[in-house]
PDB file of C-alpha atoms in Angstrom:
ATOM      1  CA  MET A   1     -24.309  -5.697 -20.519  1.00 65.00           C
ATOM      2  CA  ASP A   2     -20.535  -6.028 -20.811  1.00 78.00           C
ATOM      3  CA  PHE A   3     -18.486  -8.982 -19.621  1.00 82.00           C
ATOM      4  CA  LYS A   4     -16.248  -8.343 -16.620  1.00 85.00           C
ATOM      5  CA  ASP A   5     -13.090 -10.415 -16.416  1.00 89.00           C
ATOM      6  CA  TYR A   6     -12.368 -10.284 -12.717  1.00 91.00           C
ATOM      7  CA  TYR A   7      -8.894 -11.719 -13.246  1.00 92.00           C
ATOM      8  CA  LYS A   8      -7.995  -8.792 -15.513  1.00 92.00           C
ATOM      9  CA  ILE A   9      -9.501  -6.313 -13.052  1.00 92.00           C
ATOM     10  CA  LEU A  10      -7.257  -7.589 -10.245  1.00 94.00           C
ATOM     11  CA  GLY A  11      -4.334  -8.106 -12.628  1.00 94.00           C
ATOM     12  CA  VAL A  12      -3.809 -11.796 -11.826  1.00 93.00           C
ATOM     13  CA  GLU A  13      -3.698 -14.986 -13.878  1.00 93.00           C
ATOM     14  CA  PRO A  14      -6.648 -17.431 -13.811  1.00 91.00           C
ATOM     15  CA  THR A  15      -4.309 -19.882 -12.062  1.00 91.00           C
ATOM     16  CA  ALA A  16      -3.538 -17.429  -9.232  1.00 92.00           C
ATOM     17  CA  ASP A  17      -3.873 -18.833  -5.731  1.00 93.00           C
ATOM     18  CA  GLU A  18      -5.813 -17.293  -2.872  1.00 91.00           C
ATOM     19  CA  LYS A  19      -2.755 -15.479  -1.516  1.00 92.00           C
ATOM     20  CA  ALA A  20      -1.993 -13.803  -4.859  1.00 93.00           C
ATOM     21  CA  ILE A  21      -5.616 -12.732  -5.306  1.00 93.00           C
ATOM     22  CA  LYS A  22      -5.722 -11.278  -1.814  1.00 92.00           C
ATOM     23  CA  ALA A  23      -2.459  -9.380  -2.341  1.00 92.00           C
ATOM     24  CA  ALA A  24      -3.651  -7.954  -5.676  1.00 92.00           C
ATOM     25  CA  TYR A  25      -6.904  -6.777  -4.105  1.00 92.00           C
ATOM     26  CA  ARG A  26      -5.066  -5.148  -1.210  1.00 89.00           C
ATOM     27  CA  LYS A  27      -2.913  -3.202  -3.622  1.00 90.00           C
ATOM     28  CA  LEU A  28      -5.861  -1.917  -5.689  1.00 90.00           C
ATOM     29  CA  ALA A  29      -8.052  -1.195  -2.646  1.00 86.00           C
ATOM     30  CA  ARG A  30      -5.388   1.043  -1.180  1.00 85.00           C
ATOM     31  CA  LYS A  31      -4.585   2.701  -4.500  1.00 87.00           C
ATOM     32  CA  TYR A  32      -8.172   3.600  -5.419  1.00 86.00           C
ATOM     33  CA  HIS A  33      -9.867   4.074  -2.056  1.00 82.00           C
ATOM     34  CA  PRO A  34     -11.944   7.265  -2.472  1.00 73.00           C
ATOM     35  CA  ASP A  35     -10.632   8.647   0.807  1.00 71.00           C
ATOM     36  CA  VAL A  36      -7.028   8.680  -0.393  1.00 76.00           C
ATOM     37  CA  SER A  37      -6.982   8.562  -4.200  1.00 77.00           C
ATOM     38  CA  LYS A  38      -7.101  11.741  -6.271  1.00 76.00           C
ATOM     39  CA  GLU A  39      -7.718   9.952  -9.571  1.00 80.00           C
ATOM     40  CA  ARG A  40     -10.944  10.888 -11.306  1.00 79.00           C
ATOM     41  CA  ASP A  41     -12.202   7.318 -11.716  1.00 83.00           C
ATOM     42  CA  ALA A  42     -10.936   6.081  -8.333  1.00 84.00           C
ATOM     43  CA  GLU A  43     -14.403   5.335  -6.924  1.00 84.00           C
ATOM     44  CA  GLU A  44     -15.383   3.236  -9.950  1.00 86.00           C
ATOM     45  CA  LYS A  45     -12.108   1.304  -9.900  1.00 87.00           C
ATOM     46  CA  PHE A  46     -12.475   0.762  -6.150  1.00 87.00           C
ATOM     47  CA  LYS A  47     -15.961  -0.712  -6.700  1.00 87.00           C
ATOM     48  CA  GLU A  48     -14.636  -2.905  -9.523  1.00 89.00           C
ATOM     49  CA  ALA A  49     -11.850  -4.222  -7.296  1.00 90.00           C
ATOM     50  CA  ASN A  50     -14.321  -4.957  -4.488  1.00 89.00           C
ATOM     51  CA  GLU A  51     -16.608  -6.805  -6.895  1.00 89.00           C
ATOM     52  CA  ALA A  52     -13.714  -8.802  -8.344  1.00 91.00           C
ATOM     53  CA  TYR A  53     -12.537  -9.824  -4.872  1.00 91.00           C
ATOM     54  CA  GLU A  54     -16.105 -10.672  -3.838  1.00 88.00           C
ATOM     55  CA  VAL A  55     -16.057 -13.260  -6.634  1.00 90.00           C
ATOM     56  CA  LEU A  56     -12.466 -14.499  -6.759  1.00 93.00           C
ATOM     57  CA  GLY A  57     -12.044 -14.453  -2.993  1.00 90.00           C
ATOM     58  CA  ASP A  58     -14.964 -16.874  -2.592  1.00 87.00           C
ATOM     59  CA  ALA A  59     -14.329 -20.447  -3.775  1.00 87.00           C
ATOM     60  CA  GLN A  60     -17.934 -21.086  -4.817  1.00 85.00           C
ATOM     61  CA  LYS A  61     -18.380 -17.808  -6.698  1.00 86.00           C
ATOM     62  CA  ARG A  62     -14.990 -18.233  -8.357  1.00 88.00           C
ATOM     63  CA  ALA A  63     -15.963 -21.696  -9.593  1.00 85.00           C
ATOM     64  CA  GLU A  64     -19.180 -20.299 -11.077  1.00 83.00           C
ATOM     65  CA  PHE A  65     -17.311 -17.436 -12.732  1.00 84.00           C
ATOM     66  CA  ASP A  66     -14.728 -19.827 -14.196  1.00 84.00           C
ATOM     67  CA  GLU A  67     -17.575 -21.848 -15.663  1.00 78.00           C
ATOM     68  CA  ILE A  68     -19.141 -18.744 -17.241  1.00 77.00           C
ATOM     69  CA  ARG A  69     -15.726 -17.587 -18.478  1.00 77.00           C
ATOM     70  CA  LYS A  70     -15.411 -20.754 -20.563  1.00 72.00           C
ATOM     71  CA  TYR A  71     -18.144 -19.399 -22.823  1.00 65.00           C
ATOM     72  CA  GLY A  72     -15.607 -16.996 -24.295  1.00 58.00           C
ATOM     73  CA  GLY A  73     -16.516 -13.732 -22.602  1.00 61.00           C
ATOM     74  CA  GLN A  74     -14.035 -10.945 -23.248  1.00 63.00           C
ATOM     75  CA  HIS A  75     -13.514  -8.083 -20.831  1.00 69.00           C
ATOM     76  CA  GLY A  76     -15.515  -5.007 -21.847  1.00 59.00           C
ATOM     77  CA  ARG A  77     -17.355  -6.796 -24.680  1.00 65.00           C
ATOM     78  CA  PRO A  78     -21.133  -7.415 -24.750  1.00 70.00           C
ATOM     79  CA  PHE A  79     -22.127 -10.594 -22.947  1.00 65.00           C
ATOM     80  CA  GLN A  80     -25.266 -12.567 -22.161  1.00 62.00           C
ATOM     81  CA  ALA A  81     -25.419 -15.415 -19.682  1.00 60.00           C
ATOM     82  CA  PRO A  82     -26.006 -18.857 -21.266  1.00 55.00           C
ATOM     83  CA  PRO A  83     -29.679 -19.876 -21.562  1.00 51.00           C
ATOM     84  CA  GLY A  84     -30.984 -21.481 -18.408  1.00 47.00           C
ATOM     85  CA  TRP A  85     -28.073 -20.303 -16.303  1.00 53.00           C
ATOM     86  CA  GLU A  86     -28.848 -20.135 -12.595  1.00 46.00           C
ATOM     87  CA  SER A  87     -26.475 -19.342  -9.792  1.00 46.00           C
ATOM     88  CA  ARG A  88     -25.445 -22.461  -7.859  1.00 44.00           C
ATOM     89  CA  GLY A  89     -25.682 -20.343  -4.737  1.00 44.00           C
ATOM     90  CA  GLY A  90     -29.414 -20.995  -4.561  1.00 39.00           C
ATOM     91  CA  GLY A  91     -30.933 -17.541  -4.284  1.00 39.00           C
ATOM     92  CA  GLY A  92     -28.399 -14.985  -5.383  1.00 38.00           C
ATOM     93  CA  PHE A  93     -26.438 -12.378  -3.502  1.00 40.00           C
ATOM     94  CA  GLU A  94     -28.038  -9.953  -1.127  1.00 40.00           C
ATOM     95  CA  GLY A  95     -26.669  -6.444  -0.637  1.00 42.00           C
ATOM     96  CA  GLY A  96     -23.800  -4.511  -2.092  1.00 49.00           C
ATOM     97  CA  ASP A  97     -23.222  -2.112  -4.942  1.00 62.00           C
ATOM     98  CA  PHE A  98     -22.556  -4.506  -7.812  1.00 73.00           C
ATOM     99  CA  SER A  99     -22.723  -4.392 -11.594  1.00 76.00           C
ATOM    100  CA  ASP A 100     -25.424  -5.776 -13.888  1.00 74.00           C
ATOM    101  CA  PHE A 101     -22.942  -8.465 -14.946  1.00 78.00           C
ATOM    102  CA  PHE A 102     -22.517  -9.603 -11.334  1.00 81.00           C
ATOM    103  CA  SER A 103     -26.282  -9.680 -10.817  1.00 73.00           C
ATOM    104  CA  SER A 104     -26.848 -11.651 -14.030  1.00 72.00           C
ATOM    105  CA  ILE A 105     -24.418 -14.339 -12.888  1.00 73.00           C
ATOM    106  CA  PHE A 106     -25.040 -14.544  -9.163  1.00 71.00           C
ATOM    107  CA  GLY A 107     -28.619 -13.271  -8.936  1.00 59.00           C
ATOM    108  CA  ALA A 108     -30.086 -10.138  -7.417  1.00 43.00           C
ATOM    109  CA  ARG A 109     -33.223 -11.319  -5.616  1.00 34.00           C
ATOM    110  CA  GLY A 110     -35.894 -10.136  -7.981  1.00 31.00           C
ATOM    111  CA  GLY A 111     -33.724  -7.434  -9.521  1.00 33.00           C
ATOM    112  CA  ASN A 112     -33.728  -5.275  -6.385  1.00 33.00           C
ATOM    113  CA  PRO A 113     -30.226  -3.753  -6.075  1.00 31.00           C
ATOM    114  CA  PHE A 114     -30.828  -3.026  -2.423  1.00 31.00           C
ATOM    115  CA  GLY A 115     -31.200  -6.677  -1.545  1.00 34.00           C
ATOM    116  CA  GLY A 116     -33.057  -6.743   1.741  1.00 37.00           C
ATOM    117  CA  ALA A 117     -35.373  -3.813   0.989  1.00 36.00           C
ATOM    118  CA  ARG A 118     -38.852  -4.360   2.313  1.00 36.00           C
ATOM    119  CA  GLN A 119     -42.023  -2.394   2.783  1.00 35.00           C
ATOM    120  CA  GLN A 120     -44.565  -2.429   5.552  1.00 36.00           C
ATOM    121  CA  GLN A 121     -47.980  -0.871   5.653  1.00 37.00           C
ATOM    122  CA  ARG A 122     -48.559   1.296   8.694  1.00 36.00           C
ATOM    123  CA  SER A 123     -52.062   2.658   8.948  1.00 41.00           C
ATOM    124  CA  ALA A 124     -52.554   5.017   5.972  1.00 49.00           C
ATOM    125  CA  GLY A 125     -48.813   5.538   5.406  1.00 65.00           C
ATOM    126  CA  ARG A 126     -46.303   3.349   3.649  1.00 76.00           C
ATOM    127  CA  ARG A 127     -42.943   2.687   5.242  1.00 82.00           C
ATOM    128  CA  GLY A 128     -39.882   3.554   3.163  1.00 83.00           C
ATOM    129  CA  GLN A 129     -37.616   0.863   1.824  1.00 84.00           C
ATOM    130  CA  ASP A 130     -34.600  -0.333   3.769  1.00 88.00           C
ATOM    131  CA  VAL A 131     -31.277   0.056   1.996  1.00 90.00           C
ATOM    132  CA  GLU A 132     -28.426  -2.465   2.166  1.00 90.00           C
ATOM    133  CA  LEU A 133     -24.862  -1.284   1.602  1.00 89.00           C
ATOM    134  CA  GLU A 134     -21.449  -2.917   1.939  1.00 90.00           C
ATOM    135  CA  LEU A 135     -18.874  -0.646   3.560  1.00 90.00           C
ATOM    136  CA  ALA A 136     -15.163  -1.280   3.027  1.00 90.00           C
ATOM    137  CA  VAL A 137     -13.190  -0.450   6.183  1.00 90.00           C
ATOM    138  CA  PHE A 138      -9.410  -0.396   6.633  1.00 91.00           C
ATOM    139  CA  LEU A 139      -7.961  -1.767   9.870  1.00 92.00           C
ATOM    140  CA  GLU A 140      -6.628   1.683  10.754  1.00 90.00           C
ATOM    141  CA  GLU A 141     -10.160   3.114  10.526  1.00 89.00           C
ATOM    142  CA  THR A 142     -11.371   0.837  13.340  1.00 89.00           C
ATOM    143  CA  LEU A 143      -9.096   2.801  15.690  1.00 88.00           C
ATOM    144  CA  ASN A 144      -9.954   6.199  14.219  1.00 83.00           C
ATOM    145  CA  LYS A 145     -12.355   8.297  16.265  1.00 81.00           C
ATOM    146  CA  GLU A 146     -13.234  10.448  13.271  1.00 82.00           C
ATOM    147  CA  SER A 147     -16.360   9.803  11.201  1.00 87.00           C
ATOM    148  CA  LYS A 148     -16.223   8.220   7.760  1.00 87.00           C
ATOM    149  CA  GLN A 149     -18.216   9.826   4.953  1.00 90.00           C
ATOM    150  CA  ILE A 150     -20.306   7.489   2.812  1.00 90.00           C
ATOM    151  CA  SER A 151     -22.571   8.109  -0.188  1.00 89.00           C
ATOM    152  CA  PHE A 152     -25.287   5.756  -1.421  1.00 88.00           C
ATOM    153  CA  GLN A 153     -28.379   5.684  -3.588  1.00 88.00           C
ATOM    154  CA  VAL A 154     -31.833   5.823  -2.034  1.00 88.00           C
ATOM    155  CA  PRO A 155     -34.916   4.711  -4.002  1.00 84.00           C
ATOM    156  CA  GLN A 156     -37.724   7.249  -4.313  1.00 81.00           C
ATOM    157  CA  THR A 157     -41.365   6.122  -4.549  1.00 73.00           C
ATOM    158  CA  ASN A 158     -44.751   7.746  -5.080  1.00 66.00           C
ATOM    159  CA  ALA A 159     -47.812   7.443  -2.857  1.00 62.00           C
ATOM    160  CA  MET A 160     -48.666   4.095  -4.470  1.00 59.00           C
ATOM    161  CA  GLY A 161     -45.276   2.679  -3.547  1.00 61.00           C
ATOM    162  CA  GLN A 162     -44.048   2.692  -7.161  1.00 65.00           C
ATOM    163  CA  ARG A 163     -40.396   3.518  -7.679  1.00 71.00           C
ATOM    164  CA  THR A 164     -39.843   6.844  -9.401  1.00 74.00           C
ATOM    165  CA  GLY A 165     -36.056   7.080  -9.322  1.00 79.00           C
ATOM    166  CA  PHE A 166     -33.075   7.419  -7.016  1.00 84.00           C
ATOM    167  CA  THR A 167     -31.340  10.154  -5.056  1.00 88.00           C
ATOM    168  CA  THR A 168     -27.821  10.200  -3.658  1.00 90.00           C
ATOM    169  CA  LYS A 169     -27.518  10.550   0.090  1.00 90.00           C
ATOM    170  CA  THR A 170     -24.337  11.369   2.025  1.00 92.00           C
ATOM    171  CA  LEU A 171     -23.764  10.574   5.699  1.00 91.00           C
ATOM    172  CA  ASN A 172     -20.917  10.803   8.210  1.00 90.00           C
ATOM    173  CA  VAL A 173     -20.701   7.430   9.940  1.00 89.00           C
ATOM    174  CA  LYS A 174     -18.740   6.601  13.099  1.00 87.00           C
ATOM    175  CA  ILE A 175     -17.120   3.167  12.837  1.00 85.00           C
ATOM    176  CA  PRO A 176     -18.007   1.409  16.131  1.00 83.00           C
ATOM    177  CA  ALA A 177     -15.219   0.008  18.301  1.00 82.00           C
ATOM    178  CA  GLY A 178     -14.765  -3.730  17.914  1.00 86.00           C
ATOM    179  CA  VAL A 179     -16.406  -3.940  14.498  1.00 87.00           C
ATOM    180  CA  THR A 180     -15.673  -7.201  12.650  1.00 87.00           C
ATOM    181  CA  ASP A 181     -15.841  -8.392   9.062  1.00 87.00           C
ATOM    182  CA  GLY A 182     -19.393  -9.251   8.028  1.00 87.00           C
ATOM    183  CA  GLU A 183     -20.979  -7.366  10.935  1.00 89.00           C
ATOM    184  CA  ARG A 184     -24.285  -5.671  10.083  1.00 89.00           C
ATOM    185  CA  ILE A 185     -24.991  -2.205  11.476  1.00 89.00           C
ATOM    186  CA  ARG A 186     -28.419  -0.564  11.433  1.00 89.00           C
ATOM    187  CA  LEU A 187     -28.846   3.184  11.009  1.00 89.00           C
ATOM    188  CA  LYS A 188     -32.476   3.844  11.830  1.00 89.00           C
ATOM    189  CA  GLY A 189     -34.422   6.138   9.515  1.00 88.00           C
ATOM    190  CA  GLN A 190     -31.571   6.616   7.026  1.00 90.00           C
ATOM    191  CA  GLY A 191     -33.152   4.540   4.259  1.00 88.00           C
ATOM    192  CA  ALA A 192     -35.778   5.587   1.724  1.00 88.00           C
ATOM    193  CA  PRO A 193     -38.425   8.113   2.827  1.00 87.00           C
ATOM    194  CA  GLY A 194     -41.904   6.838   3.614  1.00 81.00           C
ATOM    195  CA  SER A 195     -45.014   8.003   1.812  1.00 75.00           C
ATOM    196  CA  ALA A 196     -48.309   9.389   3.127  1.00 72.00           C
ATOM    197  CA  GLY A 197     -46.827   9.882   6.588  1.00 75.00           C
ATOM    198  CA  GLY A 198     -45.132   6.499   6.761  1.00 78.00           C
ATOM    199  CA  ALA A 199     -41.809   6.067   8.570  1.00 85.00           C
ATOM    200  CA  ASN A 200     -38.476   6.174   6.775  1.00 88.00           C
ATOM    201  CA  GLY A 201     -36.705   2.927   6.043  1.00 87.00           C
ATOM    202  CA  ASP A 202     -33.407   1.998   7.656  1.00 90.00           C
ATOM    203  CA  LEU A 203     -29.883   1.807   6.285  1.00 91.00           C
ATOM    204  CA  PHE A 204     -28.058  -1.468   6.938  1.00 91.00           C
ATOM    205  CA  LEU A 205     -24.278  -1.419   6.591  1.00 91.00           C
ATOM    206  CA  THR A 206     -22.433  -4.706   6.175  1.00 91.00           C
ATOM    207  CA  ILE A 207     -18.810  -4.222   7.192  1.00 91.00           C
ATOM    208  CA  ARG A 208     -16.140  -5.621   4.889  1.00 90.00           C
ATOM    209  CA  MET A 209     -12.649  -5.366   6.327  1.00 89.00           C
ATOM    210  CA  ALA A 210     -10.211  -4.518   3.545  1.00 89.00           C
ATOM    211  CA  PRO A 211      -7.198  -6.874   3.577  1.00 90.00           C
ATOM    212  CA  HIS A 212      -4.057  -5.216   4.909  1.00 92.00           C
ATOM    213  CA  PRO A 213      -0.664  -5.549   3.151  1.00 91.00           C
ATOM    214  CA  LEU A 214       1.150  -6.236   6.446  1.00 94.00           C
ATOM    215  CA  PHE A 215      -1.284  -7.634   8.982  1.00 95.00           C
ATOM    216  CA  ASP A 216      -3.459 -10.748   9.155  1.00 94.00           C
ATOM    217  CA  VAL A 217      -6.395 -10.788  11.559  1.00 92.00           C
ATOM    218  CA  GLU A 218      -7.249 -13.442  14.138  1.00 92.00           C
ATOM    219  CA  GLY A 219     -10.246 -12.218  16.136  1.00 88.00           C
ATOM    220  CA  HIS A 220      -9.025  -8.992  17.711  1.00 91.00           C
ATOM    221  CA  ASP A 221      -5.370  -9.981  17.398  1.00 95.00           C
ATOM    222  CA  LEU A 222      -3.067  -8.998  14.540  1.00 96.00           C
ATOM    223  CA  ILE A 223      -0.283 -11.098  13.023  1.00 97.00           C
ATOM    224  CA  ILE A 224       2.715  -9.561  11.279  1.00 97.00           C
ATOM    225  CA  THR A 225       5.589 -11.474   9.678  1.00 96.00           C
ATOM    226  CA  VAL A 226       8.980 -10.074  10.710  1.00 97.00           C
ATOM    227  CA  PRO A 227      11.794 -10.982   8.255  1.00 96.00           C
ATOM    228  CA  LEU A 228      15.177 -11.557   9.926  1.00 96.00           C
ATOM    229  CA  ALA A 229      18.649 -12.081   8.535  1.00 95.00           C
ATOM    230  CA  PRO A 230      20.224 -15.333   9.798  1.00 94.00           C
ATOM    231  CA  TRP A 231      22.714 -13.410  11.974  1.00 94.00           C
ATOM    232  CA  GLU A 232      19.901 -11.347  13.532  1.00 95.00           C
ATOM    233  CA  ALA A 233      18.151 -14.555  14.573  1.00 95.00           C
ATOM    234  CA  ALA A 234      21.417 -16.032  15.860  1.00 93.00           C
ATOM    235  CA  LEU A 235      22.856 -13.004  17.639  1.00 94.00           C
ATOM    236  CA  GLY A 236      19.714 -11.094  18.543  1.00 96.00           C
ATOM    237  CA  ALA A 237      18.718  -7.636  17.344  1.00 95.00           C
ATOM    238  CA  LYS A 238      16.495  -4.604  17.792  1.00 96.00           C
ATOM    239  CA  VAL A 239      13.989  -4.407  14.938  1.00 96.00           C
ATOM    240  CA  ALA A 240      11.597  -1.528  14.143  1.00 96.00           C
ATOM    241  CA  VAL A 241       8.191  -3.181  13.601  1.00 96.00           C
ATOM    242  CA  PRO A 242       5.154  -1.304  12.218  1.00 95.00           C
ATOM    243  CA  THR A 243       1.834  -1.321  14.073  1.00 96.00           C
ATOM    244  CA  LEU A 244      -1.492   0.327  13.280  1.00 93.00           C
ATOM    245  CA  ASP A 245      -0.457   3.395  15.266  1.00 90.00           C
ATOM    246  CA  GLY A 246       3.272   3.794  14.714  1.00 92.00           C
ATOM    247  CA  LYS A 247       6.444   1.736  14.885  1.00 95.00           C
ATOM    248  CA  ILE A 248       7.797  -0.056  17.956  1.00 96.00           C
ATOM    249  CA  ASN A 249      11.284  -1.420  18.677  1.00 96.00           C
ATOM    250  CA  LEU A 250      11.060  -5.188  19.087  1.00 96.00           C
ATOM    251  CA  THR A 251      13.823  -7.085  20.895  1.00 97.00           C
ATOM    252  CA  ILE A 252      14.866 -10.277  19.122  1.00 96.00           C
ATOM    253  CA  ARG A 253      16.624 -12.608  21.526  1.00 96.00           C
ATOM    254  CA  PRO A 254      19.705 -14.580  20.473  1.00 95.00           C
ATOM    255  CA  ASP A 255      19.074 -18.034  18.989  1.00 94.00           C
ATOM    256  CA  SER A 256      15.518 -17.146  17.927  1.00 95.00           C
ATOM    257  CA  GLN A 257      13.777 -19.630  15.645  1.00 95.00           C
ATOM    258  CA  SER A 258      11.934 -19.060  12.373  1.00 94.00           C
ATOM    259  CA  GLY A 259       8.184 -19.347  12.990  1.00 95.00           C
ATOM    260  CA  GLN A 260       8.468 -18.194  16.610  1.00 96.00           C
ATOM    261  CA  ARG A 261       5.796 -15.698  17.717  1.00 96.00           C
ATOM    262  CA  LEU A 262       6.472 -12.757  19.994  1.00 97.00           C
ATOM    263  CA  ARG A 263       3.468 -11.161  21.727  1.00 97.00           C
ATOM    264  CA  VAL A 264       3.099  -7.399  21.889  1.00 96.00           C
ATOM    265  CA  PRO A 265       0.110  -6.646  24.151  1.00 97.00           C
ATOM    266  CA  GLY A 266      -2.351  -3.867  23.352  1.00 95.00           C
ATOM    267  CA  LYS A 267      -1.361  -3.382  19.713  1.00 96.00           C
ATOM    268  CA  GLY A 268      -4.178  -5.361  18.106  1.00 95.00           C
ATOM    269  CA  LEU A 269      -7.737  -4.353  17.211  1.00 94.00           C
ATOM    270  CA  ALA A 270     -10.226  -2.938  19.704  1.00 92.00           C
ATOM    271  CA  ASN A 271     -13.089  -5.034  21.064  1.00 89.00           C
ATOM    272  CA  LYS A 272     -16.585  -3.770  21.895  1.00 86.00           C
ATOM    273  CA  SER A 273     -15.320  -2.440  25.229  1.00 84.00           C
ATOM    274  CA  GLY A 274     -12.527  -0.503  23.560  1.00 85.00           C
ATOM    275  CA  GLU A 275      -9.798  -2.808  24.879  1.00 91.00           C
ATOM    276  CA  ARG A 276      -7.226  -3.823  22.306  1.00 94.00           C
ATOM    277  CA  GLY A 277      -6.001  -7.277  21.450  1.00 95.00           C
ATOM    278  CA  ASN A 278      -2.409  -8.345  20.885  1.00 97.00           C
ATOM    279  CA  LEU A 279       0.027  -8.002  18.023  1.00 97.00           C
ATOM    280  CA  TYR A 280       1.932 -11.201  17.299  1.00 98.00           C
ATOM    281  CA  ALA A 281       5.255 -10.796  15.522  1.00 97.00           C
ATOM    282  CA  GLN A 282       5.989 -14.036  13.688  1.00 97.00           C
ATOM    283  CA  LEU A 283       9.688 -14.411  12.955  1.00 97.00           C
ATOM    284  CA  LYS A 284      10.862 -15.533   9.523  1.00 96.00           C
ATOM    285  CA  VAL A 285      14.538 -16.112   8.786  1.00 96.00           C
ATOM    286  CA  VAL A 286      15.380 -14.917   5.268  1.00 95.00           C
ATOM    287  CA  MET A 287      18.584 -15.754   3.427  1.00 92.00           C
ATOM    288  CA  PRO A 288      20.457 -13.090   1.449  1.00 89.00           C
ATOM    289  CA  PRO A 289      19.655 -13.246  -2.285  1.00 86.00           C
ATOM    290  CA  ALA A 290      23.237 -14.162  -3.172  1.00 81.00           C
ATOM    291  CA  SER A 291      26.604 -14.760  -1.516  1.00 81.00           C
ATOM    292  CA  ASP A 292      30.022 -13.818  -2.854  1.00 88.00           C
ATOM    293  CA  GLU A 293      33.105 -16.012  -2.387  1.00 90.00           C
ATOM    294  CA  SER A 294      34.172 -14.454   0.911  1.00 91.00           C
ATOM    295  CA  ALA A 295      30.666 -14.817   2.346  1.00 90.00           C
ATOM    296  CA  ARG A 296      30.543 -18.475   1.290  1.00 90.00           C
ATOM    297  CA  GLU A 297      33.849 -19.084   3.070  1.00 91.00           C
ATOM    298  CA  LEU A 298      32.332 -17.672   6.253  1.00 91.00           C
ATOM    299  CA  TRP A 299      29.241 -19.864   5.847  1.00 89.00           C
ATOM    300  CA  THR A 300      31.551 -22.874   5.389  1.00 90.00           C
ATOM    301  CA  LYS A 301      33.491 -22.060   8.553  1.00 91.00           C
ATOM    302  CA  LEU A 302      30.218 -21.593  10.425  1.00 90.00           C
ATOM    303  CA  SER A 303      28.919 -24.980   9.273  1.00 88.00           C
ATOM    304  CA  GLU A 304      32.124 -26.659  10.424  1.00 89.00           C
ATOM    305  CA  LYS A 305      32.178 -24.820  13.739  1.00 89.00           C
ATOM    306  CA  ALA A 306      28.494 -25.285  14.580  1.00 86.00           C
ATOM    307  CA  ALA A 307      28.343 -28.966  13.524  1.00 83.00           C
ATOM    308  CA  PHE A 308      24.579 -28.614  13.441  1.00 85.00           C
ATOM    309  CA  ASN A 309      22.204 -31.023  11.692  1.00 84.00           C
ATOM    310  CA  PRO A 310      18.583 -29.714  11.601  1.00 87.00           C
ATOM    311  CA  ARG A 311      17.328 -33.147  10.446  1.00 87.00           C
ATOM    312  CA  THR A 312      18.547 -35.319  13.289  1.00 86.00           C
ATOM    313  CA  GLN A 313      14.993 -36.333  14.146  1.00 84.00           C
ATOM    314  CA  TRP A 314      14.714 -38.102  10.797  1.00 88.00           C
ATOM    315  CA  SER A 315      17.286 -40.669  11.872  1.00 74.00           C
ATOM    316  CA  LYS A 316      15.420 -41.628  15.031  1.00 64.00           C
TER     317      LYS A 316
END
């Protein structure tokens, strides 16, 4: 088993904050998503990025990984967990397509890679195992009426219920309207086949919403930060703002304030009824990177003309 340095996989420093980790994952998830990437190893790199974010995006898992990392593990080199190591999570991680390294650190519930798989005896037949799978979904895909193709491994067993191997199964799955991060979807009969006339197991999909480079999610609403030049905020402007289904022209009123939110109805995510939430455009005034002498003269004249002190409340 080789050590996986999740910081190297995401391309961030061990001191990176949550925002930097999230941004790095977004970049890799979009680059290597199997639906869009043409690179030969895209699927493997996409899984690696998901696994790295599963760890570094969770404070408890990240703390455990940092503790293990102190033992001198080097990325891609053979590694064995310290004697007596047990995940502080109290029972391991259930579900997902993760590496042996991940399972050795965070547990795998008896070594079963399909997590919640279970068997039931029905008369003379034996019910097939259930299969657990995490499915990464982009925000745009929640509005897409087309099906999403997924592939996963299904355990094969003999009449005695002993595992004999795995087969790869491919399905076209419709992403339900209103799906949310962490939601669990059951596809009846799409798990492992039963034996001796027993029923097939089920496939359980746990939805993981891939972070978006532009939008944050609040329920079924979306938040986008809209950068404005100081004169746009002062004088007003028309700004082209991206949404999940095309750009819109947003009117910025004169004397707008940084941090102000403008509501755009019907441009958020869909709920279970198919109705869409709102898009909130949060204004952020951004200064130019540098000013030449003539620009500084204009800023000086403005400061004298406006006679504005943004800290007057401090003197009260």
